[in-house]
Amino acid sequence: MKIAILPGDGIGPEIVTQAVKVLNALDEQFEMETAPVGGAGYEASGHPLPEATLKLAQDADAVLFGAVGDWKYDTLDRPLRPEQAILGLRKHLGLFGNLRPAILYPELANASTLKPEIVSGLDILIVRELTGDIYFGQPRGVRECPDGPFKGQREGFDTMRYAEGEIRRIAHVAFQAAQKRGKRLTSVDKANVLETFQFWKDIVTDVHQEYPDVALDHMYVDNAAMQLVRAPKKFDVIVTGNMFGDILSDAAAMLTGSIGMLPSASLDANNKGLYEPSHGSAPDIAGKGIANPLATILSAAMMLRFSLNKVEQADRIEAAVKKVLAQGLRTVDIYEAGTTKVGTEEMGNAVVKALA
Ligand code: IPM
Ligand code: MN
């Protein structure tokens, strides 16, 4: 089985190195090949998603991705910016189903910015549609404003749209995920304002007929944002569009104390997937050896579980992560008095040791 390793920018290479080390410490051996992506891709061959990198990802059984982006690329034309690499991979590989679990490990109950009684035991899953919505909708651009009080001025515009089949397939992913968990699904929309999301709500309601064992409710996105910080444990699985999912998943991630802990999976219709930490490239701490590698290590576990069918190995990694947390080892993002502060590499080594 072949894994494409795409470390990317900022802290990406440091954290991916630790995840690869953990994979190499398993009984199974995987063929791994590394390629540049994001700013690193731009430096190497003038494009954030070099053709050879895309081909490697297409030919692999799974992709382990670090993070992309650095302020120094902010002035490049949009098609050359690092973020285009991850957007291009999602689109080219058809990775429409994004699973973002937000789990609060008991050891980190005090790391959350919310009171422990609000968040302890938190275990929610955000299912974000990843290849549609205003992120990819055409037309988009800057043009002359055709009407209204600003007629004749320049205006920026994007297009929000969702095809029926696009909504149906992500709804199926979400209902099936809910069936394997608490059997409750909240579909998040803005049906009170947007045509696209009234349509979304209608289609999700229709798909629900095939999953009578799952309780479905609908929530406007503004209310969902509020409920996430008011009573987050009321949620089980949330399904929503690309942009709302982007925003809500960052909020949900922070409930757990550190976005540095959260993995994610982006899957196509056949469970081929790209796995990446939910956090970004954090250029401010890149190269300092202090980044938390656990989100990437846990992403590697998700990869074993969903794409490579190595459930036992995935369980082993997740157990090892729990063990190092129980041992009191903490990177700086989750450090608190009474625990032991460790760097990126020490944390990776501790997970390898805990596998045994
Ligand atoms: C994410 C990121 C990306 C997104 C960016 C880097 C394009 O924020 O994966 O959540 O908006 O999807
Ligand atoms: Mn995001």
Short mmCIF file of C-alpha atoms and ligand atoms in Angstrom, two decimals:
data_model
loop_
_atom_site.label_atom_id
_atom_site.label_comp_id
_atom_site.label_asym_id
_atom_site.label_seq_id
_atom_site.Cartn_x
_atom_site.Cartn_y
_atom_site.Cartn_z
CA MET A 1 0.00 0.00 0.00
CA LYS A 2 1.29 3.37 -0.98
CA ILE A 3 1.04 6.60 0.99
CA ALA A 4 1.80 10.00 -0.52
CA ILE A 5 3.49 12.19 2.08
CA LEU A 6 2.94 15.91 1.48
CA PRO A 7 4.51 17.90 4.36
CA GLY A 8 3.93 21.39 2.96
CA ASP A 9 4.92 24.60 4.76
CA GLY A 10 5.50 26.08 8.19
CA ILE A 11 5.28 23.43 10.90
CA GLY A 12 4.06 20.90 8.28
CA PRO A 13 7.41 19.14 7.78
CA GLU A 14 8.13 18.87 11.53
CA ILE A 15 4.81 17.33 12.44
CA VAL A 16 4.64 15.03 9.42
CA THR A 17 8.11 13.70 10.28
CA GLN A 18 6.73 12.56 13.64
CA ALA A 19 3.69 10.89 12.08
CA VAL A 20 5.90 9.05 9.56
CA LYS A 21 8.07 7.88 12.43
CA VAL A 22 5.01 6.47 14.16
CA LEU A 23 3.86 4.72 10.96
CA ASN A 24 7.32 3.21 10.53
CA ALA A 25 7.17 1.86 14.07
CA LEU A 26 4.10 -0.29 13.29
CA ASP A 27 4.33 -3.96 12.35
CA GLU A 28 3.01 -3.24 8.87
CA GLN A 29 5.34 -1.64 6.38
CA PHE A 30 4.01 1.01 4.04
CA GLU A 31 5.51 2.38 0.87
CA MET A 32 5.83 6.13 1.35
CA GLU A 33 6.85 8.79 -1.10
CA THR A 34 7.26 12.48 -0.30
CA ALA A 35 6.53 15.47 -2.56
CA PRO A 36 6.46 19.26 -2.14
CA VAL A 37 3.15 21.09 -1.88
CA GLY A 38 1.95 24.61 -1.08
CA GLY A 39 4.66 27.23 -0.74
CA ALA A 40 7.19 24.40 -0.94
CA GLY A 41 5.66 23.33 -4.26
CA TYR A 42 5.84 26.89 -5.52
CA GLU A 43 9.50 27.13 -4.55
CA ALA A 44 10.31 23.78 -6.16
CA SER A 45 8.49 24.16 -9.44
CA GLY A 46 6.59 27.45 -9.61
CA HIS A 47 3.19 26.02 -8.68
CA PRO A 48 1.62 25.21 -5.27
CA LEU A 49 0.35 21.88 -6.57
CA PRO A 50 3.09 20.63 -8.93
CA GLU A 51 1.91 18.12 -11.49
CA ALA A 52 4.18 15.38 -10.10
CA THR A 53 2.74 15.97 -6.61
CA LEU A 54 -0.82 15.67 -7.89
CA LYS A 55 0.07 12.49 -9.79
CA LEU A 56 1.68 10.97 -6.70
CA ALA A 57 -1.48 11.77 -4.70
CA GLN A 58 -3.71 10.33 -7.42
CA ASP A 59 -1.73 7.10 -7.63
CA ALA A 60 -1.45 6.57 -3.87
CA ASP A 61 -3.93 4.71 -1.69
CA ALA A 62 -3.95 7.60 0.78
CA VAL A 63 -2.38 11.00 1.30
CA LEU A 64 -0.87 12.27 4.54
CA PHE A 65 -0.82 16.04 4.40
CA GLY A 66 0.86 18.52 6.76
CA ALA A 67 -0.21 22.12 6.27
CA VAL A 68 0.24 24.88 3.69
CA GLY A 69 0.57 28.63 3.77
CA ASP A 70 2.93 31.39 4.78
CA TRP A 71 2.43 35.15 4.92
CA LYS A 72 5.24 35.63 2.45
CA TYR A 73 3.03 34.23 -0.33
CA ASP A 74 0.07 36.55 0.43
CA THR A 75 0.97 38.90 -2.41
CA LEU A 76 1.09 36.20 -5.11
CA ASP A 77 -1.75 35.89 -7.60
CA ARG A 78 -4.46 33.67 -6.11
CA PRO A 79 -3.78 30.62 -8.36
CA LEU A 80 -0.19 30.57 -7.08
CA ARG A 81 -0.95 30.83 -3.38
CA PRO A 82 -0.26 27.83 -1.15
CA GLU A 83 -3.95 27.37 -0.19
CA GLN A 84 -4.69 26.48 -3.82
CA ALA A 85 -2.75 23.25 -3.28
CA ILE A 86 -5.16 21.84 -0.72
CA LEU A 87 -8.20 23.17 -2.58
CA GLY A 88 -6.85 21.61 -5.80
CA LEU A 89 -6.16 18.26 -4.14
CA ARG A 90 -9.67 18.14 -2.68
CA LYS A 91 -11.21 18.94 -6.05
CA HIS A 92 -8.97 16.74 -8.24
CA LEU A 93 -9.26 13.75 -5.91
CA GLY A 94 -13.03 14.24 -5.42
CA LEU A 95 -12.65 14.45 -1.63
CA PHE A 96 -16.12 15.75 -0.86
CA GLY A 97 -16.58 14.26 2.60
CA ASN A 98 -14.61 15.94 5.36
CA LEU A 99 -14.75 14.38 8.83
CA ARG A 100 -13.59 16.62 11.65
CA PRO A 101 -13.95 15.05 15.06
CA ALA A 102 -13.72 17.30 18.12
CA ILE A 103 -12.93 15.17 21.14
CA LEU A 104 -11.92 16.45 24.53
CA TYR A 105 -9.41 14.11 26.13
CA PRO A 106 -10.14 13.92 29.89
CA GLU A 107 -6.53 14.90 30.65
CA LEU A 108 -7.03 18.19 28.80
CA ALA A 109 -10.29 19.24 30.49
CA ASN A 110 -8.60 22.36 31.86
CA ALA A 111 -7.01 23.33 28.55
CA SER A 112 -10.35 24.37 27.08
CA THR A 113 -11.32 28.03 27.28
CA LEU A 114 -14.78 26.86 28.38
CA LYS A 115 -15.61 25.66 31.88
CA PRO A 116 -14.89 21.95 32.43
CA GLU A 117 -18.55 21.18 33.18
CA ILE A 118 -19.53 22.56 29.76
CA VAL A 119 -16.95 20.56 27.80
CA SER A 120 -15.86 17.49 29.75
CA GLY A 121 -16.70 14.37 27.79
CA LEU A 122 -17.18 16.35 24.56
CA ASP A 123 -17.21 14.10 21.50
CA ILE A 124 -18.72 15.60 18.37
CA LEU A 125 -18.15 15.03 14.69
CA ILE A 126 -18.44 17.72 12.06
CA VAL A 127 -19.12 16.42 8.56
CA ARG A 128 -18.19 19.23 6.19
CA GLU A 129 -18.95 19.12 2.47
CA LEU A 130 -15.60 19.91 0.91
CA THR A 131 -15.76 20.35 -2.86
CA GLY A 132 -18.76 22.61 -3.45
CA ASP A 133 -20.43 25.74 -2.12
CA ILE A 134 -19.11 29.28 -2.49
CA TYR A 135 -15.56 27.87 -2.29
CA PHE A 136 -15.76 26.52 -5.83
CA GLY A 137 -18.90 28.08 -7.32
CA GLN A 138 -18.56 29.89 -10.64
CA PRO A 139 -18.73 32.65 -11.72
CA ARG A 140 -16.51 34.61 -9.39
CA GLY A 141 -14.17 37.54 -9.68
CA VAL A 142 -14.09 41.31 -9.75
CA ARG A 143 -16.26 43.12 -12.28
CA GLU A 144 -18.15 46.31 -12.86
CA CYS A 145 -21.19 46.44 -10.57
CA PRO A 146 -24.20 46.10 -12.92
CA ASP A 147 -26.92 47.70 -10.77
CA GLY A 148 -27.97 49.33 -7.50
CA PRO A 149 -26.53 52.36 -5.74
CA PHE A 150 -22.96 51.23 -6.48
CA LYS A 151 -23.56 50.67 -10.18
CA GLY A 152 -20.45 51.24 -12.27
CA GLN A 153 -18.02 50.71 -9.38
CA ARG A 154 -15.87 47.61 -9.14
CA GLU A 155 -17.40 44.74 -7.13
CA GLY A 156 -16.11 41.41 -5.91
CA PHE A 157 -18.46 38.43 -6.31
CA ASP A 158 -18.62 34.68 -5.69
CA THR A 159 -21.33 32.12 -6.33
CA MET A 160 -22.92 29.86 -3.74
CA ARG A 161 -24.43 26.74 -5.27
CA TYR A 162 -25.11 23.10 -4.44
CA ALA A 163 -26.35 20.43 -6.83
CA GLU A 164 -28.85 17.89 -5.51
CA GLY A 165 -26.45 14.97 -5.91
CA GLU A 166 -23.78 16.88 -4.05
CA ILE A 167 -26.07 17.36 -1.07
CA ARG A 168 -27.36 13.79 -1.19
CA ARG A 169 -23.92 12.17 -1.08
CA ILE A 170 -22.69 14.24 1.89
CA ALA A 171 -26.00 13.64 3.68
CA HIS A 172 -25.47 9.88 3.29
CA VAL A 173 -21.95 10.18 4.73
CA ALA A 174 -23.35 12.11 7.71
CA PHE A 175 -26.31 9.82 8.39
CA GLN A 176 -24.06 6.76 8.21
CA ALA A 177 -21.55 8.37 10.58
CA ALA A 178 -24.41 9.18 12.97
CA GLN A 179 -25.62 5.57 12.82
CA LYS A 180 -22.23 4.45 14.12
CA ARG A 181 -22.32 6.96 17.00
CA GLY A 182 -25.11 8.62 18.99
CA LYS A 183 -27.67 8.45 16.15
CA ARG A 184 -28.31 12.19 16.18
CA LEU A 185 -27.64 14.47 13.24
CA THR A 186 -27.90 18.25 13.10
CA SER A 187 -27.97 19.77 9.63
CA VAL A 188 -26.70 23.34 9.72
CA ASP A 189 -27.99 25.81 7.13
CA LYS A 190 -29.06 29.40 6.55
CA ALA A 191 -32.41 28.50 5.02
CA ASN A 192 -34.00 31.65 6.38
CA VAL A 193 -31.92 33.74 3.96
CA LEU A 194 -30.24 31.61 1.28
CA GLU A 195 -31.97 29.68 -1.52
CA THR A 196 -29.02 27.29 -1.68
CA PHE A 197 -29.53 26.32 1.95
CA GLN A 198 -33.32 26.01 1.80
CA PHE A 199 -32.62 23.50 -0.97
CA TRP A 200 -29.95 21.86 1.19
CA LYS A 201 -32.43 21.51 4.06
CA ASP A 202 -35.10 19.97 1.79
CA ILE A 203 -32.68 17.40 0.35
CA VAL A 204 -31.25 16.40 3.74
CA THR A 205 -34.83 15.97 5.00
CA ASP A 206 -35.54 13.71 2.02
CA VAL A 207 -32.42 11.57 2.56
CA HIS A 208 -33.47 11.18 6.21
CA GLN A 209 -36.27 8.84 5.07
CA GLU A 210 -33.59 6.21 4.44
CA TYR A 211 -32.26 6.55 8.00
CA PRO A 212 -35.26 6.34 10.32
CA ASP A 213 -33.01 5.26 13.21
CA VAL A 214 -31.21 8.63 13.18
CA ALA A 215 -32.83 11.70 14.77
CA LEU A 216 -32.43 14.70 12.47
CA ASP A 217 -32.78 18.33 13.38
CA HIS A 218 -32.01 21.54 11.51
CA MET A 219 -30.27 24.59 12.87
CA TYR A 220 -29.35 27.97 11.41
CA VAL A 221 -25.62 28.51 11.30
CA ASP A 222 -25.62 31.54 13.59
CA ASN A 223 -27.53 29.61 16.23
CA ALA A 224 -25.22 26.62 15.73
CA ALA A 225 -22.20 28.84 16.43
CA MET A 226 -23.87 30.02 19.62
CA GLN A 227 -24.90 26.51 20.72
CA LEU A 228 -21.35 25.26 20.13
CA VAL A 229 -20.05 27.56 22.84
CA ARG A 230 -23.17 27.42 25.04
CA ALA A 231 -23.91 23.68 25.22
CA PRO A 232 -21.60 21.82 22.81
CA LYS A 233 -22.34 18.38 24.27
CA LYS A 234 -25.89 18.58 22.89
CA PHE A 235 -24.43 17.83 19.45
CA ASP A 236 -23.54 14.39 18.13
CA VAL A 237 -22.92 14.75 14.38
CA ILE A 238 -23.19 18.05 12.50
CA VAL A 239 -23.45 18.14 8.70
CA THR A 240 -23.05 21.35 6.78
CA GLY A 241 -21.70 23.01 3.65
CA ASN A 242 -18.15 23.91 2.85
CA MET A 243 -17.99 27.45 4.21
CA PHE A 244 -20.14 27.01 7.33
CA GLY A 245 -18.19 23.82 8.03
CA ASP A 246 -14.90 25.66 7.77
CA ILE A 247 -15.98 28.20 10.36
CA LEU A 248 -17.81 25.89 12.76
CA SER A 249 -15.04 23.30 12.76
CA ASP A 250 -12.49 25.84 13.99
CA ALA A 251 -14.85 26.85 16.78
CA ALA A 252 -15.49 23.21 17.69
CA ALA A 253 -11.78 22.46 17.59
CA MET A 254 -10.98 25.15 20.12
CA LEU A 255 -13.52 23.73 22.57
CA THR A 256 -11.16 20.84 23.04
CA GLY A 257 -8.38 23.04 24.36
CA SER A 258 -6.10 22.98 21.39
CA ILE A 259 -6.57 22.76 17.69
CA GLY A 260 -3.19 21.00 17.85
CA MET A 261 -4.94 17.80 18.90
CA LEU A 262 -7.47 17.35 16.12
CA PRO A 263 -7.12 15.15 13.05
CA SER A 264 -9.28 15.16 9.95
CA ALA A 265 -10.14 12.91 7.03
CA SER A 266 -11.24 14.00 3.57
CA LEU A 267 -12.80 11.11 1.68
CA ASP A 268 -14.00 10.35 -1.82
CA ALA A 269 -16.84 7.97 -2.67
CA ASN A 270 -14.53 4.93 -2.31
CA ASN A 271 -12.89 5.92 0.97
CA LYS A 272 -9.69 6.95 -0.67
CA GLY A 273 -8.62 9.88 1.42
CA LEU A 274 -6.40 12.72 2.37
CA TYR A 275 -5.56 13.06 6.06
CA GLU A 276 -4.42 16.26 7.67
CA PRO A 277 -4.39 17.98 11.04
CA SER A 278 -7.26 20.45 11.47
CA HIS A 279 -4.80 23.23 12.22
CA GLY A 280 -2.77 25.31 9.79
CA SER A 281 0.91 25.84 9.04
CA ALA A 282 1.58 28.16 12.03
CA PRO A 283 4.55 29.95 10.39
CA ASP A 284 5.14 31.89 13.62
CA ILE A 285 6.39 28.75 15.40
CA ALA A 286 7.84 26.90 12.40
CA GLY A 287 11.32 25.49 12.92
CA LYS A 288 11.21 25.98 16.69
CA GLY A 289 10.54 22.33 17.45
CA ILE A 290 7.57 23.14 19.68
CA ALA A 291 4.57 22.31 17.47
CA ASN A 292 2.15 19.64 18.66
CA PRO A 293 2.47 16.60 16.35
CA LEU A 294 -0.51 14.75 17.85
CA ALA A 295 -3.12 16.00 15.37
CA THR A 296 -0.99 14.67 12.52
CA ILE A 297 -0.25 11.40 14.31
CA LEU A 298 -3.99 11.00 14.94
CA SER A 299 -4.62 11.82 11.27
CA ALA A 300 -2.32 8.93 10.37
CA ALA A 301 -4.49 6.75 12.62
CA MET A 302 -7.62 7.90 10.77
CA MET A 303 -5.85 7.04 7.50
CA LEU A 304 -5.18 3.50 8.69
CA ARG A 305 -8.79 3.17 9.80
CA PHE A 306 -10.64 4.61 6.81
CA SER A 307 -8.43 4.16 3.74
CA LEU A 308 -5.95 1.39 4.50
CA ASN A 309 -8.26 -0.91 6.45
CA LYS A 310 -5.77 -1.39 9.28
CA VAL A 311 -8.14 -0.82 12.15
CA GLU A 312 -5.99 -2.56 14.72
CA GLN A 313 -2.99 -0.38 13.93
CA ALA A 314 -5.21 2.71 14.12
CA ASP A 315 -6.41 1.62 17.56
CA ARG A 316 -2.81 1.15 18.67
CA ILE A 317 -1.83 4.68 17.68
CA GLU A 318 -4.85 6.22 19.37
CA ALA A 319 -4.15 4.23 22.54
CA ALA A 320 -0.51 5.36 22.45
CA VAL A 321 -1.57 9.01 22.22
CA LYS A 322 -3.87 8.58 25.24
CA LYS A 323 -0.99 6.97 27.09
CA VAL A 324 1.43 9.86 26.55
CA LEU A 325 -1.25 12.30 27.66
CA ALA A 326 -1.81 10.21 30.78
CA GLN A 327 1.95 10.28 31.37
CA GLY A 328 1.63 14.06 31.60
CA LEU A 329 3.60 14.92 28.46
CA ARG A 330 2.46 18.18 26.87
CA THR A 331 3.59 20.38 24.03
CA VAL A 332 3.41 24.08 24.78
CA ASP A 333 -0.12 24.52 23.32
CA ILE A 334 -1.60 22.16 25.93
CA TYR A 335 0.88 22.73 28.75
CA GLU A 336 -0.37 23.44 32.25
CA ALA A 337 1.28 23.50 35.67
CA GLY A 338 2.08 20.03 36.94
CA THR A 339 2.66 18.51 33.51
CA THR A 340 5.90 17.99 31.59
CA LYS A 341 6.62 20.31 28.68
CA VAL A 342 8.07 18.50 25.65
CA GLY A 343 8.97 19.48 22.10
CA THR A 344 7.70 18.11 18.80
CA GLU A 345 10.28 15.38 18.47
CA GLU A 346 10.11 14.26 22.10
CA MET A 347 6.35 13.96 21.75
CA GLY A 348 6.73 11.83 18.60
CA ASN A 349 9.29 9.62 20.32
CA ALA A 350 7.00 9.20 23.32
CA VAL A 351 4.17 8.01 21.07
CA VAL A 352 6.50 5.50 19.39
CA LYS A 353 7.58 4.23 22.79
CA ALA A 354 3.97 3.99 23.96
CA LEU A 355 3.09 1.79 20.94
CA ALA A 356 5.11 -1.06 22.39
C1 IPM B 1 -9.26 24.28 6.27
C2 IPM B 1 -8.52 25.51 5.81
C3 IPM B 1 -8.68 25.64 4.31
C4 IPM B 1 -10.15 25.83 4.03
C5 IPM B 1 -7.84 26.75 3.65
C6 IPM B 1 -6.38 26.60 3.98
C7 IPM B 1 -8.05 26.79 2.19
O1 IPM B 1 -8.95 26.65 6.50
O2 IPM B 1 -8.91 23.18 5.84
O3 IPM B 1 -10.18 24.43 7.07
O4 IPM B 1 -10.67 26.95 4.11
O5 IPM B 1 -10.81 24.83 3.74
MN MN B 2 -10.40 26.24 8.07
#
